[in-house]
Tab-separated table of C-alpha atoms in Angstrom:
chain	number	residue	atom	x	y	z
A	31	MET	CA	0.000	0.000	0.000
A	32	ASP	CA	1.436	3.391	-0.928
A	33	LYS	CA	2.050	6.187	1.571
A	34	ALA	CA	-0.943	8.385	0.600
A	35	LEU	CA	-3.354	5.465	0.906
A	36	LYS	CA	-1.853	4.382	4.252
A	37	ILE	CA	-2.371	7.927	5.555
A	38	ALA	CA	-5.980	7.942	4.287
A	39	HIS	CA	-6.771	4.623	5.987
A	40	PHE	CA	-5.211	5.840	9.237
A	41	MET	CA	-7.271	9.043	9.093
A	42	ARG	CA	-10.476	7.140	8.261
A	43	GLU	CA	-9.988	4.803	11.225
A	44	HIS	CA	-9.091	7.534	13.744
A	45	ASP	CA	-11.335	10.448	12.715
A	46	LYS	CA	-14.470	10.031	14.846
A	47	VAL	CA	-16.650	12.113	12.504
A	48	ALA	CA	-15.524	10.115	9.447
A	49	VAL	CA	-16.357	6.929	11.341
A	50	TRP	CA	-19.815	8.264	12.271
A	51	LEU	CA	-20.439	9.381	8.682
A	52	GLY	CA	-19.405	5.960	7.365
A	53	VAL	CA	-16.986	7.473	4.840
A	54	ASP	CA	-15.794	5.183	2.069
A	55	LEU	CA	-12.334	5.821	0.613
A	56	LEU	CA	-12.662	5.595	-3.178
A	57	GLU	CA	-9.364	6.966	-4.470
A	58	VAL	CA	-6.349	8.622	-2.881
A	59	ARG	CA	-3.074	9.870	-4.289
A	60	PRO	CA	-0.785	12.765	-3.330
A	61	GLY	CA	-2.852	15.968	-3.369
A	62	TYR	CA	-6.087	14.184	-4.264
A	63	ALA	CA	-8.877	12.309	-2.494
A	64	ARG	CA	-12.257	10.956	-3.541
A	65	VAL	CA	-14.528	9.764	-0.720
A	66	ALA	CA	-18.228	9.005	-0.373
A	67	ILE	CA	-21.142	8.549	2.024
A	68	THR	CA	-24.774	7.542	1.726
A	69	VAL	CA	-27.226	9.963	3.368
A	70	ARG	CA	-28.954	8.303	6.334
A	71	GLU	CA	-32.041	9.336	8.288
A	72	ASP	CA	-29.934	10.593	11.200
A	73	MET	CA	-28.225	13.031	8.772
A	74	LEU	CA	-31.427	14.878	7.825
A	75	ASN	CA	-32.439	18.312	9.084
A	76	ALA	CA	-35.957	19.449	10.035
A	77	ALA	CA	-36.758	20.139	6.362
A	78	GLY	CA	-36.022	16.506	5.465
A	79	VAL	CA	-32.843	17.220	3.508
A	80	CYS	CA	-29.246	16.393	4.352
A	81	GLN	CA	-27.981	18.750	7.038
A	82	GLY	CA	-25.378	21.193	5.717
A	83	GLY	CA	-22.963	20.230	8.469
A	84	VAL	CA	-22.920	16.648	7.204
A	85	THR	CA	-22.079	17.799	3.683
A	86	PHE	CA	-19.433	20.164	5.075
A	87	SER	CA	-17.931	17.342	7.161
A	88	LEU	CA	-17.696	15.071	4.120
A	89	ALA	CA	-15.973	17.820	2.104
A	90	ASP	CA	-13.729	18.647	5.052
A	91	PHE	CA	-12.637	15.024	5.408
A	92	ALA	CA	-11.767	14.808	1.694
A	93	PHE	CA	-9.826	18.083	2.125
A	94	ALA	CA	-7.983	16.642	5.143
A	95	VAL	CA	-7.030	13.447	3.321
A	96	ALA	CA	-5.814	15.292	0.215
A	97	SER	CA	-3.828	17.853	2.197
A	98	ASN	CA	-2.179	15.292	4.480
A	99	SER	CA	-1.516	12.787	1.679
A	100	HIS	CA	2.062	14.006	1.204
A	101	GLY	CA	2.934	12.789	4.705
A	102	LYS	CA	3.485	16.199	6.280
A	103	LEU	CA	0.954	17.325	8.933
A	104	ALA	CA	-1.493	19.804	7.387
A	105	LEU	CA	-4.073	21.677	9.482
A	106	ALA	CA	-6.950	23.761	8.144
A	107	VAL	CA	-6.770	27.508	8.678
A	108	SER	CA	-9.791	28.464	6.559
A	109	ALA	CA	-12.669	26.891	4.670
A	110	GLN	CA	-15.708	28.111	2.798
A	111	ILE	CA	-18.615	26.214	1.279
A	112	TYR	CA	-21.473	26.896	-1.139
A	113	TYR	CA	-24.592	24.727	-1.388
A	114	PRO	CA	-26.087	24.967	-4.915
A	115	ALA	CA	-28.374	21.923	-4.365
A	116	SER	CA	-29.610	19.721	-1.550
A	117	SER	CA	-29.427	15.982	-1.049
A	118	ARG	CA	-31.927	13.589	0.477
A	119	LEU	CA	-32.237	10.293	2.277
A	120	GLY	CA	-30.455	7.536	0.347
A	121	ASP	CA	-28.423	9.849	-1.903
A	122	ARG	CA	-24.838	8.762	-2.462
A	123	LEU	CA	-22.559	11.796	-2.062
A	124	ILE	CA	-19.079	11.757	-3.575
A	125	ALA	CA	-16.526	14.366	-2.495
A	126	GLU	CA	-13.533	14.960	-4.744
A	127	ALA	CA	-10.690	17.056	-3.327
A	128	ARG	CA	-7.969	18.514	-5.552
A	129	GLU	CA	-4.821	20.364	-4.644
A	130	VAL	CA	-4.752	23.801	-6.285
A	131	ASN	CA	-1.470	25.060	-4.859
A	132	LEU	CA	1.176	23.608	-2.564
A	133	THR	CA	4.143	25.298	-0.939
A	134	GLU	CA	6.429	24.253	1.883
A	135	LYS	CA	4.165	26.071	4.396
A	136	THR	CA	0.642	26.139	2.885
A	137	GLY	CA	-1.763	24.366	0.584
A	138	ILE	CA	-4.982	25.394	-1.172
A	139	TYR	CA	-7.691	22.874	-2.093
A	140	GLU	CA	-11.027	22.686	-3.886
A	141	VAL	CA	-13.634	20.057	-3.103
A	142	GLU	CA	-16.723	19.278	-5.158
A	143	VAL	CA	-19.474	17.217	-3.544
A	144	ARG	CA	-21.800	15.623	-6.088
A	145	LYS	CA	-24.652	13.153	-6.119
A	146	GLU	CA	-24.082	10.027	-8.199
A	147	ASP	CA	-26.082	11.615	-11.021
A	148	GLY	CA	-23.500	14.434	-11.181
A	149	THR	CA	-25.569	17.137	-9.469
A	150	LEU	CA	-23.265	19.564	-7.643
A	151	VAL	CA	-24.387	19.628	-3.999
A	152	ALA	CA	-21.508	21.650	-2.546
A	153	PHE	CA	-18.391	23.531	-3.593
A	154	PHE	CA	-15.778	23.864	-0.831
A	155	THR	CA	-12.461	25.686	-0.762
A	156	GLY	CA	-9.902	25.415	1.989
A	157	GLN	CA	-6.393	26.378	2.986
A	158	VAL	CA	-4.012	24.489	5.233
A	159	VAL	CA	-0.859	25.361	7.064
A	160	ARG	CA	1.767	22.648	6.762
A	161	ARG	CA	3.730	21.854	9.921
A	162	ASP	CA	7.298	20.622	9.938
A	163	MET	CA	6.143	17.239	11.236
A	164	GLU	CA	5.890	13.925	9.418
A	165	LEU	CA	2.730	11.890	9.984
A	166	LYS	CA	3.275	8.584	11.783
A	167	VAL	CA	0.741	6.053	10.511
A	168	ASP	CA	2.453	2.686	11.029
């Protein structure tokens, strides 16, 4: 198993929110992550649609995996999200995180969250600060 995938599996097993969400790791490589969840009843808000915090958490986890995939500890310093569409019970949501810019100290990422039919549910942008610390995942 390559380093980026090892890091992703470690994060998936130890991130309590990712565990609660039931995140599936679909694809991981340096600077990139694609993850998914299926919307459950306990993820719905009072209007009967997926709660925005759930969608944000999925995007944030994809962002975390992509930004830490190089093996250097990366911590979010900012994030913003837009919700152009909603999702409902049973929808499969796929979050795809891409590295936009990487320096020794920072990284910028975009995450699209889509339903399986391609509908854009959320567009997330985030920035990380990269610490001078290697991740220990073994």
